[in-house]
Tab-separated table of C-alpha atoms and ligand atoms in Angstrom:
chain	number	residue	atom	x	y	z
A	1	UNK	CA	12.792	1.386	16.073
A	2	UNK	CA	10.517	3.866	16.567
A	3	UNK	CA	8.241	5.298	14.310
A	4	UNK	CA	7.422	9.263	13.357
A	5	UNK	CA	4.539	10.311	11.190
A	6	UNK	CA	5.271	13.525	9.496
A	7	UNK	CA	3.195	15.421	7.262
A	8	UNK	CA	2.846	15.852	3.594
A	9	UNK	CA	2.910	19.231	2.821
A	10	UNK	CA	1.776	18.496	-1.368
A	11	UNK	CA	-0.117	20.797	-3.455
A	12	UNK	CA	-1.696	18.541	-6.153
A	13	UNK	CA	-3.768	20.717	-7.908
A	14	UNK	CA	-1.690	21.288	-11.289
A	15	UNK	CA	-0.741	17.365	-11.820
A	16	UNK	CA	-1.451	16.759	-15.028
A	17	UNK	CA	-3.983	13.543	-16.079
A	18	UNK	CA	-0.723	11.365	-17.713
A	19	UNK	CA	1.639	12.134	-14.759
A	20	UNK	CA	3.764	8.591	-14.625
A	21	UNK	CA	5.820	10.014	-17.351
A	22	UNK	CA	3.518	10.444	-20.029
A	23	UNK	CA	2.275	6.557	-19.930
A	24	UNK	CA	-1.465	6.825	-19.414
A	25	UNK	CA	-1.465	2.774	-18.299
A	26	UNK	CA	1.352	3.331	-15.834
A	27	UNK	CA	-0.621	6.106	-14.322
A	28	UNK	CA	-3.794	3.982	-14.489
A	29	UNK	CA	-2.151	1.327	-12.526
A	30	UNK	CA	-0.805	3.759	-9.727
A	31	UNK	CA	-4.045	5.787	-9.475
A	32	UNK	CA	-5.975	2.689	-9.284
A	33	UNK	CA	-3.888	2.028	-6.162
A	34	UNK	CA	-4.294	5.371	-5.247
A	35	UNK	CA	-8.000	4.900	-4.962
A	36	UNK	CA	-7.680	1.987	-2.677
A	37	UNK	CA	-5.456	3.651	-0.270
A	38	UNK	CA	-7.719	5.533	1.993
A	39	UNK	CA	-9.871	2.936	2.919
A	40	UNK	CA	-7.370	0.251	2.679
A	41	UNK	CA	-5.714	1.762	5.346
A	42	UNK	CA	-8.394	2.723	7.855
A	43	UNK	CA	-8.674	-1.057	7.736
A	44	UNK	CA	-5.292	-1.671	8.632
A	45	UNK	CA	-5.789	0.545	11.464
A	46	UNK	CA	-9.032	-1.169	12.811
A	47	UNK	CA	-7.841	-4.640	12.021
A	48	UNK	CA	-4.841	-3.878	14.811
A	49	UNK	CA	-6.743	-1.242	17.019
A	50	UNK	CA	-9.520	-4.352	17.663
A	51	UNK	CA	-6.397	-6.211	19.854
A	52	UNK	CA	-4.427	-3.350	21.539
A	53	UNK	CA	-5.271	-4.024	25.022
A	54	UNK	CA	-3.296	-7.467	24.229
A	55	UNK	CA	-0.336	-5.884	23.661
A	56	UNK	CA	1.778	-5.136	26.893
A	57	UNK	CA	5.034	-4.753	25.361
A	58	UNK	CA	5.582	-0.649	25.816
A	59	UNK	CA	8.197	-0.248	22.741
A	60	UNK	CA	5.249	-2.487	20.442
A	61	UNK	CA	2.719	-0.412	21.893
A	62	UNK	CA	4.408	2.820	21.620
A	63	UNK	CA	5.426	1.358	17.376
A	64	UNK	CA	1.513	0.854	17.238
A	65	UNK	CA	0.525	4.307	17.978
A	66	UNK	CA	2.998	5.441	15.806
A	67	UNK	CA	1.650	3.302	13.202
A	68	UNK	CA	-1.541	4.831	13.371
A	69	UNK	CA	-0.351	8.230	12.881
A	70	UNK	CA	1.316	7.684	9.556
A	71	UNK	CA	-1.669	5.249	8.110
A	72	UNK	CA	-4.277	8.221	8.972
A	73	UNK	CA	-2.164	10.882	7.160
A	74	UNK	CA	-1.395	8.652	4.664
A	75	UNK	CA	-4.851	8.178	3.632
A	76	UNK	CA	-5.790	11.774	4.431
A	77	UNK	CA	-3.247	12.712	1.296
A	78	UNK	CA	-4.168	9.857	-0.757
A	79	UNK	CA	-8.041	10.849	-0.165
A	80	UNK	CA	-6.753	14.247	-1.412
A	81	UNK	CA	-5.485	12.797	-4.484
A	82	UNK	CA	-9.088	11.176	-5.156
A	83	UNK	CA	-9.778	14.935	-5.202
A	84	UNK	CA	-7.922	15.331	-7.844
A	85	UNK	CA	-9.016	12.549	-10.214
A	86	UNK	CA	-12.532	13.898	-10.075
A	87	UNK	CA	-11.312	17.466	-11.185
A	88	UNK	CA	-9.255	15.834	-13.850
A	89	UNK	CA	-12.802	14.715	-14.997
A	90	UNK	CA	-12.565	10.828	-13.934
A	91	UNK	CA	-15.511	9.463	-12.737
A	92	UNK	CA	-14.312	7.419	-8.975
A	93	UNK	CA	-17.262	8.060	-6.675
A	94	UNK	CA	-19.524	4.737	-7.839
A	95	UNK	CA	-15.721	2.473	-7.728
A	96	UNK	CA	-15.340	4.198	-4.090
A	97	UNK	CA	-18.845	3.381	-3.196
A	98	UNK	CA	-18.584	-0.321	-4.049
A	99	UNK	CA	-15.409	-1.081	-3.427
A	100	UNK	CA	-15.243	0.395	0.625
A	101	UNK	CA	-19.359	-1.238	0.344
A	102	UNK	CA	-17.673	-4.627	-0.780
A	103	UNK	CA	-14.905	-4.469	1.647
A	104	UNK	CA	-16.727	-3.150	5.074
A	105	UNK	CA	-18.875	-6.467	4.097
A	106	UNK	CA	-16.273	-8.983	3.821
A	107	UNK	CA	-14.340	-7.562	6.863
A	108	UNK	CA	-17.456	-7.717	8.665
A	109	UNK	CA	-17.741	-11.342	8.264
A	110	UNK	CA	-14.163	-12.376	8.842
A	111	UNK	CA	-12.670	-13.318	12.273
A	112	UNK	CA	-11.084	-10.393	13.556
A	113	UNK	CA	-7.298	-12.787	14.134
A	114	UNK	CA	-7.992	-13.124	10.417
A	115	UNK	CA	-8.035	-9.359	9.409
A	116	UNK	CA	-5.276	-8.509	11.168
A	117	UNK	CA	-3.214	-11.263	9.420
A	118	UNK	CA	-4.697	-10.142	6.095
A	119	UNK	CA	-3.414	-6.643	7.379
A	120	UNK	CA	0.134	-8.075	8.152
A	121	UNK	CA	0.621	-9.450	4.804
A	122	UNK	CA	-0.578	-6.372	2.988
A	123	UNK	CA	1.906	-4.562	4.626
A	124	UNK	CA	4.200	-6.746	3.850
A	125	UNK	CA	3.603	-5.882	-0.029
A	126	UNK	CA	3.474	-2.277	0.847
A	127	UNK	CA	6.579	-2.866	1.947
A	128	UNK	CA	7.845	-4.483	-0.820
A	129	UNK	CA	6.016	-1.751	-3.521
A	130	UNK	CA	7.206	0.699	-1.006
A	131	UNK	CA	11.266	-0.473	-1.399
A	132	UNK	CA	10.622	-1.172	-5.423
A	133	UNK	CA	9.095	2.675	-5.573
A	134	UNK	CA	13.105	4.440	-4.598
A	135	UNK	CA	14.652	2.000	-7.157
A	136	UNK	CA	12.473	2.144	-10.418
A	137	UNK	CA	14.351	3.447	-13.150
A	138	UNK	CA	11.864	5.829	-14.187
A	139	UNK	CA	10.869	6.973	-10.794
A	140	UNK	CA	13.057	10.617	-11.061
A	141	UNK	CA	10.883	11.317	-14.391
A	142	UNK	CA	7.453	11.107	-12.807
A	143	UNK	CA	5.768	14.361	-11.499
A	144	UNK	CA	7.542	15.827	-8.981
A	145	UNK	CA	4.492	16.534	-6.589
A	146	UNK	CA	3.589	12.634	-7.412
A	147	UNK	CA	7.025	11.610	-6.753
A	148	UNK	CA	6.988	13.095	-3.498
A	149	UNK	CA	3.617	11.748	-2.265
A	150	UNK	CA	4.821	8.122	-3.392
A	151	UNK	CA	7.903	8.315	-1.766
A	152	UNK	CA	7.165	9.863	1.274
A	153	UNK	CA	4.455	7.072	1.727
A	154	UNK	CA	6.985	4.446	0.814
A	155	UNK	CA	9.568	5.498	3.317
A	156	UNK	CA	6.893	5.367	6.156
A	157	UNK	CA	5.824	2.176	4.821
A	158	UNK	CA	9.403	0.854	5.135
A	159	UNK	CA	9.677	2.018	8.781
A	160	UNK	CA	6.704	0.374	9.935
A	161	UNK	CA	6.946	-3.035	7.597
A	162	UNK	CA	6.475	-4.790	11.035
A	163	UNK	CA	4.539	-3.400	13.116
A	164	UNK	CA	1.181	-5.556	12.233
A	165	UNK	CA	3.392	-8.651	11.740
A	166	UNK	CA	4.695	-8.356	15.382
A	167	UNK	CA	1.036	-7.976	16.804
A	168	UNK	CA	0.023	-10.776	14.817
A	169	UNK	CA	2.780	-12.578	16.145
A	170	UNK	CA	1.663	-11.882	19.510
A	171	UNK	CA	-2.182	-12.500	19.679
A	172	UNK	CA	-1.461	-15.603	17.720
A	173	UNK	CA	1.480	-16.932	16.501
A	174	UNK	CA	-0.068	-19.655	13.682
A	175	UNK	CA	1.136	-20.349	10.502
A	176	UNK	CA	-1.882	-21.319	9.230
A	177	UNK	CA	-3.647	-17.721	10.073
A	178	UNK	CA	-0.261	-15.787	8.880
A	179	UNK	CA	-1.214	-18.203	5.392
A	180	UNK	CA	-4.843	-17.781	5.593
A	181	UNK	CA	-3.875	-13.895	5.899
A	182	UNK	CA	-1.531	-13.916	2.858
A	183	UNK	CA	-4.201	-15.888	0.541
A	184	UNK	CA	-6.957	-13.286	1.267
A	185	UNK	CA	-4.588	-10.065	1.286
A	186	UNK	CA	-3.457	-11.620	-2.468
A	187	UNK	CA	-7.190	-12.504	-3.517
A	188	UNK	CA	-8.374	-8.196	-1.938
A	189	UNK	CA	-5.186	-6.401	-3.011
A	190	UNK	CA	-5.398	-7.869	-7.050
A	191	UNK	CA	-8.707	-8.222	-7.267
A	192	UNK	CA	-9.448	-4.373	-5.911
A	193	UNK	CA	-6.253	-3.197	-8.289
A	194	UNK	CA	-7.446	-4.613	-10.747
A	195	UNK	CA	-10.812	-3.067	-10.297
A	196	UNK	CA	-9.976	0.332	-9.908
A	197	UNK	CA	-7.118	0.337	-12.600
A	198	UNK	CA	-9.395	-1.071	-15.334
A	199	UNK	CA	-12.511	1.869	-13.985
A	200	UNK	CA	-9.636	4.421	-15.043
A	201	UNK	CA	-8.374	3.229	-17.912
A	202	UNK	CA	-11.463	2.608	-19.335
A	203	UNK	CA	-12.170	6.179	-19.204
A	204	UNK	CA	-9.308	6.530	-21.040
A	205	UNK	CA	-9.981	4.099	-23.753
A	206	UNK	CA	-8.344	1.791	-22.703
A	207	UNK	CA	-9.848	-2.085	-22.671
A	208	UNK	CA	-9.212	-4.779	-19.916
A	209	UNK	CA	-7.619	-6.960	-22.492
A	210	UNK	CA	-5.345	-3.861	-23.469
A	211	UNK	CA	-4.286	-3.085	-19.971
A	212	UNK	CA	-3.654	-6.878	-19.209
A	213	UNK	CA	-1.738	-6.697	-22.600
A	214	UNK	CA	0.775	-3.714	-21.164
A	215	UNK	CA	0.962	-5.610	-17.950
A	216	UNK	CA	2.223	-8.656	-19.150
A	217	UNK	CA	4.349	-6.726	-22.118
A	218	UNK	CA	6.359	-5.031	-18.703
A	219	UNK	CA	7.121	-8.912	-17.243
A	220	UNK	CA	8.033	-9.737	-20.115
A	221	UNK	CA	10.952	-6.556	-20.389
A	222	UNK	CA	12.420	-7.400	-17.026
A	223	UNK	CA	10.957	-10.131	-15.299
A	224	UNK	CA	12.999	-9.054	-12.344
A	225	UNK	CA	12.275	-5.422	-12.447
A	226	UNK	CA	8.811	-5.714	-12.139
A	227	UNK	CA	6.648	-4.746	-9.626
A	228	UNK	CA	3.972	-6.729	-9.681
A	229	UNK	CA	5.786	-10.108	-10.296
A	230	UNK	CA	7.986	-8.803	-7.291
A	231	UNK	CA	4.729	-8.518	-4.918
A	232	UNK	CA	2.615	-11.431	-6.112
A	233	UNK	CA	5.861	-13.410	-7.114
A	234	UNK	CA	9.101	-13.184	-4.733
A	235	UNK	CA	6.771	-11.500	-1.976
A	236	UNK	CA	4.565	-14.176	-1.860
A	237	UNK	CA	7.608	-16.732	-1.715
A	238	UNK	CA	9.609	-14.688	0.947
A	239	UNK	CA	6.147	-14.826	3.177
A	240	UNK	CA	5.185	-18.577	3.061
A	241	UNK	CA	8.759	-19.142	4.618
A	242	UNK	CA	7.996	-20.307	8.249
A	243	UNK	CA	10.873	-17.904	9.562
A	244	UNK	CA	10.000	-14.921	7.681
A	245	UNK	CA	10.435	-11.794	9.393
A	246	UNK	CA	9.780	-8.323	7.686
A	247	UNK	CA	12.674	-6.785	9.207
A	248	UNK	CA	14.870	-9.794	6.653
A	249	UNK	CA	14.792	-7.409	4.188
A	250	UNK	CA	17.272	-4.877	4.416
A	251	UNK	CA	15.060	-1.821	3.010
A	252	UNK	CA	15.752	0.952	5.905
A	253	UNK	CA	18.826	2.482	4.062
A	254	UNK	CA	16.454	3.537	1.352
A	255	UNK	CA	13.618	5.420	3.833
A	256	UNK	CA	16.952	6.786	5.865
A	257	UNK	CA	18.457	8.152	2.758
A	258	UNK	CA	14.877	10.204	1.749
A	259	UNK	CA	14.014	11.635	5.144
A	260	UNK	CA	17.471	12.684	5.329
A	261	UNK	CA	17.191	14.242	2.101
A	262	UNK	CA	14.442	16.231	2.838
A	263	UNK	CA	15.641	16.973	6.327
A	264	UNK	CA	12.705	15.143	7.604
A	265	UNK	CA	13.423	13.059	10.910
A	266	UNK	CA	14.772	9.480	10.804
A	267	UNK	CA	14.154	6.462	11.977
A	268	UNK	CA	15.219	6.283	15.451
A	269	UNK	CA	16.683	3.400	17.458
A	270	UNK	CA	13.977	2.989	20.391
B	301	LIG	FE1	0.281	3.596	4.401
B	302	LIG	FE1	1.317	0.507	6.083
């Protein structure tokens, strides 16, 4: 497979503050993810950068590359976004300050085999957020301009699922550091969500114990439609398996079908 980034051609400036469809916590939740994008993935990119001259495989290599391109625009649009937050009149600069502070600290002091296998499994609940984001019920009613920065991000997402799994593979193929990997990419990813949700919603009234509240009120609707119990639930699950592969879930038709939409390239065989 080989792997395109394309650009994002967005104007954000007119999206209102509620824009998941009115639902101020649903929006919380995704700007609060939207926060952690940018630097999230510049340490993707690092995390697999640090071990490139291991990887002599030309099609991996030439994935890799490609891999960098989309995570780079990727964050470029989501750090656009941020922009947008402030003008809406939230206050992001002291999360963005801590959180990238907190995070350049921790992957400071982590083996470098162990952030890329942190990276691995976060992409491998990007990937599964990324497949969940075409098939949400209520994803044709959010704003449009949102819609298309989501999706667009999703699709890419979806075409390079396993890109840091297969260099992981290849510096070093333990189970233990693919597990060590998926406890601390759990422990980051909810802990940092959590974070920057709650800073949001907070400026907009709304309590930790209120947002918890919502979250657990949406498991409760459709256990199986949910996001969140389909990342820290069936994700996790799917990843402990000693055979797991990202490329076992069958997500690519979804990605195809958008770019094609759009007239944007697709996914080529390499
Ligand atoms: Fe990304
Ligand atoms: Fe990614």
């Amino acid at each position: 497979m080989q792997i395109t980034p394309r650009d994002l051609d967005v104007d954000f400036s007119s999206v209102p503050r509620a824009w998941h469809n009115g639902n101020v916590i649903a929006t919380g939740i995704s700007n609060g993810l939207n926060m952690l994008f940018p630097h999230g993935e510049r340490f993707f990119v690092r995390s697999v950068k640090h071990f490139l001259d291991r990887i002599d495989d030309p099609t991996l290599r030439a994935q890799i590359k490609g891999f960098f391109g989309q995570e780079g625009r990727h964050a470029k649009e989501h750090d656009n976004f941020n922009a947008i937050l402030r003008q809406q009149g939230y206050e992001i600069d002291q999360f963005l300050e801590r959180y990238s502070r907190l995070s350049m600290w921790i992957e400071k002091r982590t083996p470098p085999k162990l952030n890329l296998a942190i990276t691995a499994a976060a992409e491998h609940f990007t990937a599964i957020l990324a497949a969940d984001t075409f098939t949400q019920p209520d994803f044709d009613r959010i704003d449009p301009r949102m819609r298309e920065l989501f999706a667009w991000h999703a699709a890419e997402e979806i075409e390079h699922k396993s890109v840091a799994f297969d260099v992981l593979k290849t510096v070093d193929p333990s189970y233990a550091l693919r597990i060590g990997g998926l406890v601390m990419a759990t422990v980051l990813l909810g802990g940092f969500w959590i974070w920057g949700a709650s800073t949001l919603l907070r400026q907009d009234g709304i309590s930790l114990r209120k947002f918890f509240r919502a979250v657990r009120a949406g498991i409760k609707t459709d256990p199986k439609d949910d996001p969140i119990r389909k990342v820290f639930g069936g994700g996790i699950l799917q990843y402990l398996r000693r055979d797991f592969h990202p490329s076992q879930n069958p997500n690519e038709k979804l990605a195809a079908e958008w770019f094609a939409a759009r007239g944007m390239s697709l996914p080529e065989a390499a």
